[in-house]
Every structure is written in C-alpha cells, then in structure tokens.
Amino acid sequence: MTPWRRRWDRIPRPALDAVVVVLAVLDMWFNAWSWSPLLVALLMLACVALVFRRRSPLTVFLLTLPATLLLDIVVAPLVALFTLAARSRDRRLLAACATVFAVVTVIPSPFDGHGSLGGTWTVFTFVYTLATATAPVLLGQLVQAQRDLSQRLVEIQTAKEYERELHAQTLLARERAQLAREMHDVVSHQVSLIAVQAGALQVAARDAHAQEAAGVIRSLGVATLDELRTMVTLLRASGGDSTELTPQPTLADLQRLVASSGIATKLSGDLSARVGTPTQRAIYRTVQEALTNVRKHAPGATATVELWQDDHHVGVTVTNTPSTRPSLPLPGAHHGLIGLQERADMLRGSFVAGPTAEGGYRVRVRLPAEPG
C-alpha cells in the first residue's frame, strides 16, 4: 500500500462526508438563481444523499439528478458518479449514468431564465459535460482497479509463501528419504554383517571370554539394527504408514482448513474410521492444493468439498465456480497437481483434474480404502 493511500485511509469517514457535503452546498449556493421551496428541497435531498453514497451509490446518483436539472451544479452528481464507478463493474451502467448526467445538464432549467440553448451550443455543452462526467468515472474505475490489484498482490504473496513452504518441505522430505536409503543400504548392511559374524564367532569360539565378547557384540548389533530400523522409519518421506517427525494433517483437520481458506466453501460428506493415515493425508493435501488454486486463479469463486466412499474406495471431489473478479495471469508449472498425481499413484489410486462445463474447475482423487 502506497503512503498516500495509507494517509487517505486514516481520514475518518464522517469527516470526509462532511467535507463533501460542504463542497456540494457551496456549489449550490454560488449557482442558485432563486430559492423556491421546491429547489431548496431538491438541493437538500442531493446534499443529504451524499452521506449514504457508499451504501447505495446508484440511488444517490439518481437523487442528485433533479437538483442538477433545476440548477447548474456539478459537485453532488460527480461525487456520486465517482462513488458508483469505484464500486460497480458494470461499464454499461456507468456509461449510461454519465450520458444521463450530460443530458440532464443541457435540458433548460426553469430557474435560469435563459430558455433553451441553440442547437450548436447544446451539442457543444453536451459533449463538454459528457467529457467532464467521464473524468470521475475513469478515476473511480482506477481506484477500483488499484483496490483489486492490492487484494491480488496479497493473495499472490500468500500463495508464494505457501509454495515456498511447500518447496522447503519437499526438499526436506527428499533429503530425509535419501538419508534413509543410505542408512538402510550401507549402515544396515554392515551392522547386519557384524551381527552375523559375531554370532558365528560365538558358536565357533572355545574360550569362554571370547564367546561372551562375541555374544555382547551380537546383542549390540541386533539392538543397533532395531534402533536403525526405527530411525529409517522416521526419516522416510510421507506416503507410507510411517510415523512422521512432526504431526501430519488428517481428516479431522479438514474443517479448520476450509474455514481458514478465505473462500466460501461448503464441506459435505464423511469418511469412516477405517481410512488409513496415508489416505487421510492424501485427501487433506488434495483439498489444500485445490483451495489454494481457487484462491490464486479464480478470485471470488465459491467451492464445494465432497467426501465420498464406496465398498472399496474413498475419495474427495473439489469443485469451484467461475471467478467473479478479473484475475491476473500468474505463472505456474502445475507442480502442485503433479504432486497430487504422484501421491495418488503411490497409494494405487487415481487423480483427475480439469475444467467444468460451467467454466469452473474440478479436482477428484480416488484411493483404495485401507485399514486404519
């Protein structure tokens, strides 16, 4: 957020509304030709309506038109038009409102005493007023684009932090898996040979002290193998029945994941307790990756997370609607979807992802039901 934007946001809304109303009143005061009861009522209506322009900008803009018709004012209608442009994405509506303002401005007012303008001057005034009305419309659209861009930058930063964390976890898992393989292939093999040779020495030795020493070596070798097997189990990457070094997410954490996703998401379905930990983890990661992609590539979309199971399989389907806000083109190599495919293959399941007929996106993983 830029410094001027931060300073602007620090201004209290009531103070800003008061300044706008004062400017509108001054504009009406200097342009009034008379103070008939009807004119005063319409002017007061236009000024008071500006206070509520953020709640209903279109209605407030329409309420300023009668005063604009009777008096040559610009502050109230242009402020209302700017507020409408900053909140509406309907450009046809904005163009129509700017045109209506220009038409109302060139209609002769019964209070100015000049009657209708000539044809050439009317066209010139209409074009000039339309150009004037275009300025707050473009400025409001610029403010809206800046607000959307700031929101998208926050979402991009959040996604980048998540991807950075995921990349670090992937590197850690790869290093742990490599270390586990080295320990299993090299250390375990050599310790096993030591234990076997010690056992053979214990049987063949004639001296009691030698037999005792060989027995101790053999016992230590067996104990070392047991400890080594435990360490290898801890170091192996996720995807098996192994115990992780840190607590891993399960289906019990899905509700918290959905609630903290920042997306309007409906979670339905349930899975039985017979679903194993690796399958639960795979389903959790699928939902996590799918909701992350919705936040990155479909801003404003809603999502549904459906857990399902049959006699032999369990799975989850995540479907999102089309985006309701323009999204920025973000680079991506689909590593997350590739990782989900690899995880499903590891568990002898299937993974499908692709667009829906309605313009959204669907991710579906199907895994064998396994004992918990």
Coordinates of C-alpha atoms in Angstrom, one line a residue, residues 172-372:
L172 CA 13.4 -31.8 3.4
A173 CA 11.5 -34.9 2.6
R174 CA 13.8 -35.6 -0.3
E175 CA 16.9 -35.3 1.9
R176 CA 15.3 -37.4 4.6
A177 CA 14.4 -40.1 2.0
Q178 CA 18.0 -40.1 0.7
L179 CA 19.4 -40.3 4.2
A180 CA 17.1 -43.2 5.0
R181 CA 18.1 -45.1 1.9
E182 CA 21.8 -44.6 2.7
M183 CA 21.3 -45.7 6.3
H184 CA 19.4 -48.7 5.1
D185 CA 21.6 -49.7 2.2
V186 CA 25.0 -49.1 3.8
V187 CA 24.9 -48.9 7.6
S188 CA 22.2 -51.6 8.0
H189 CA 24.0 -54.0 5.7
Q190 CA 27.4 -53.5 7.5
V191 CA 25.8 -53.8 11.0
S192 CA 24.0 -57.0 9.9
L193 CA 27.3 -58.5 8.8
I194 CA 28.8 -57.6 12.1
A195 CA 26.0 -59.3 14.0
V196 CA 26.2 -62.4 11.8
Q197 CA 30.0 -62.7 12.2
A198 CA 29.7 -62.1 15.9
G199 CA 27.1 -64.9 16.1
A200 CA 29.4 -67.2 14.1
L201 CA 32.3 -66.3 16.3
Q202 CA 30.2 -67.0 19.4
V203 CA 29.5 -70.5 18.2
A204 CA 33.0 -71.3 17.0
A205 CA 35.0 -69.8 19.9
R206 CA 36.3 -72.2 22.5
D207 CA 37.3 -69.6 25.0
A208 CA 34.5 -68.5 27.4
H209 CA 35.7 -64.9 27.4
A210 CA 35.7 -64.9 23.6
Q211 CA 32.2 -66.4 23.5
E212 CA 31.0 -63.8 25.9
A213 CA 32.6 -60.9 23.9
A214 CA 31.1 -62.2 20.7
G215 CA 27.7 -62.5 22.3
V216 CA 27.9 -58.9 23.5
I217 CA 28.9 -57.8 20.0
R218 CA 26.0 -59.7 18.5
S219 CA 23.5 -58.3 21.0
L220 CA 24.7 -54.8 20.4
G221 CA 24.5 -55.4 16.6
V222 CA 20.9 -56.6 16.9
A223 CA 19.9 -53.6 19.2
T224 CA 21.6 -51.2 16.7
L225 CA 19.6 -52.7 13.9
D226 CA 16.4 -52.2 15.8
E227 CA 17.3 -48.6 16.5
L228 CA 18.4 -48.1 12.9
R229 CA 15.1 -49.5 11.6
T230 CA 13.2 -47.0 13.8
M231 CA 15.3 -44.1 12.6
V232 CA 14.8 -45.1 8.9
T233 CA 11.0 -45.3 9.5
L234 CA 11.1 -41.8 10.9
L235 CA 13.2 -40.5 8.1
R236 CA 11.2 -41.9 5.2
A237 CA 9.1 -39.4 3.2
S238 CA 5.4 -39.2 3.6
G239 CA 3.2 -41.5 1.7
G240 CA 3.5 -44.7 3.7
D241 CA 2.4 -46.0 7.0
S242 CA 5.4 -44.5 8.7
T243 CA 5.3 -42.1 11.6
E244 CA 6.3 -38.6 10.7
L245 CA 8.8 -36.4 12.6
T246 CA 6.0 -33.8 13.1
P247 CA 2.2 -34.3 13.4
Q248 CA 0.7 -34.6 9.9
P249 CA -2.8 -33.4 9.0
T250 CA -5.7 -35.8 8.9
L251 CA -9.4 -35.6 8.0
A252 CA -10.0 -34.1 11.5
D253 CA -8.2 -31.0 10.3
L254 CA -10.3 -30.5 7.1
Q255 CA -12.9 -28.3 8.8
R256 CA -10.2 -25.9 10.0
L257 CA -8.5 -25.9 6.6
V258 CA -11.8 -25.0 4.9
A259 CA -12.6 -22.3 7.5
S260 CA -9.2 -20.7 7.1
S261 CA -9.0 -20.8 3.3
G262 CA -10.6 -17.4 2.7
I263 CA -13.0 -18.9 0.2
A264 CA -16.8 -19.5 0.6
T265 CA -16.5 -23.3 0.7
K266 CA -19.1 -26.0 1.6
L267 CA -17.8 -29.2 3.1
S268 CA -20.1 -32.3 2.8
G269 CA -19.7 -36.0 3.3
D270 CA -17.8 -38.1 5.8
L271 CA -15.4 -41.0 5.8
S272 CA -15.3 -43.9 8.2
A273 CA -12.6 -44.6 10.7
R274 CA -11.2 -47.4 8.6
V275 CA -9.5 -44.9 6.3
G276 CA -5.7 -45.1 6.9
T277 CA -3.4 -42.3 7.8
P278 CA -1.7 -42.1 4.4
T279 CA -5.1 -41.9 2.7
Q280 CA -6.3 -39.2 5.1
R281 CA -3.2 -37.2 4.5
A282 CA -3.5 -37.5 0.7
I283 CA -7.2 -36.3 0.8
Y284 CA -6.2 -33.4 3.0
R285 CA -3.3 -32.4 0.7
T286 CA -5.7 -32.6 -2.3
V287 CA -8.2 -30.2 -0.7
Q288 CA -5.4 -27.9 0.4
E289 CA -3.9 -27.7 -3.1
A290 CA -7.3 -27.3 -4.8
L291 CA -8.4 -24.4 -2.5
T292 CA -5.0 -22.7 -3.0
N293 CA -5.5 -22.9 -6.7
V294 CA -9.0 -21.4 -6.4
R295 CA -7.6 -18.5 -4.4
K296 CA -4.9 -17.9 -6.9
H297 CA -6.7 -18.4 -10.2
A298 CA -10.4 -17.9 -9.5
P299 CA -10.9 -14.9 -7.3
G300 CA -14.4 -14.5 -6.0
A301 CA -15.4 -18.1 -6.8
T302 CA -17.1 -20.5 -4.4
A303 CA -16.1 -24.1 -3.8
T304 CA -17.6 -27.4 -2.7
V305 CA -15.6 -30.2 -1.0
E306 CA -17.4 -33.5 -1.1
L307 CA -16.0 -36.5 0.7
W308 CA -17.3 -39.9 -0.6
Q309 CA -16.7 -43.6 -0.3
D310 CA -18.0 -46.9 -1.6
D311 CA -17.2 -50.6 -0.8
H312 CA -13.6 -50.5 -1.9
H313 CA -12.6 -46.8 -2.4
V314 CA -12.7 -43.4 -0.8
G315 CA -12.0 -40.0 -2.2
V316 CA -12.8 -36.3 -2.4
T317 CA -14.1 -34.0 -5.1
V318 CA -13.3 -30.3 -5.0
T319 CA -15.3 -28.1 -7.5
N320 CA -15.2 -24.4 -7.8
T321 CA -17.4 -22.0 -9.7
P322 CA -16.1 -19.5 -12.3
S323 CA -14.3 -16.4 -10.9
T324 CA -16.3 -13.3 -10.3
R325 CA -13.4 -10.9 -10.4
P326 CA -10.7 -10.4 -13.0
S327 CA -7.6 -12.5 -12.3
L328 CA -4.0 -11.7 -13.0
P329 CA -2.1 -14.1 -15.3
L330 CA 0.1 -16.0 -12.8
P331 CA 3.0 -18.2 -13.9
G332 CA 2.7 -21.8 -12.8
A333 CA 4.2 -25.1 -13.7
H334 CA 1.4 -27.2 -12.2
H335 CA 3.8 -28.8 -9.7
G336 CA 1.0 -29.0 -7.1
L337 CA -1.2 -31.0 -9.4
I338 CA 1.8 -33.2 -10.4
G339 CA 2.5 -33.8 -6.8
L340 CA -1.1 -34.9 -6.2
Q341 CA -0.9 -37.2 -9.1
E342 CA 2.2 -38.8 -7.8
R343 CA 0.7 -39.2 -4.3
A344 CA -2.3 -40.9 -5.8
D345 CA -0.2 -43.2 -7.8
M346 CA 1.9 -44.1 -4.8
L347 CA -1.3 -45.2 -3.0
R348 CA -2.6 -47.1 -6.0
G349 CA -5.3 -44.6 -6.7
S350 CA -6.4 -42.2 -9.4
F351 CA -6.3 -38.4 -9.8
V352 CA -8.3 -36.3 -12.3
A353 CA -8.3 -32.5 -12.7
G354 CA -9.9 -30.3 -15.3
P355 CA -12.4 -27.5 -16.2
T356 CA -16.1 -28.0 -15.8
A357 CA -18.8 -27.2 -18.3
E358 CA -19.9 -24.2 -16.3
G359 CA -16.5 -22.6 -16.5
G360 CA -15.2 -23.7 -13.1
Y361 CA -12.6 -26.4 -12.2
R362 CA -12.9 -29.8 -10.6
V363 CA -10.2 -31.9 -8.8
R364 CA -11.0 -35.5 -7.9
V365 CA -8.9 -38.1 -6.2
R366 CA -9.9 -41.8 -5.7
L367 CA -8.0 -44.0 -3.4
P368 CA -8.3 -47.6 -2.1
A369 CA -9.9 -47.9 1.3
E370 CA -7.4 -49.3 3.7
P371 CA -7.4 -50.3 7.3
G372 CA -6.7 -47.5 9.8

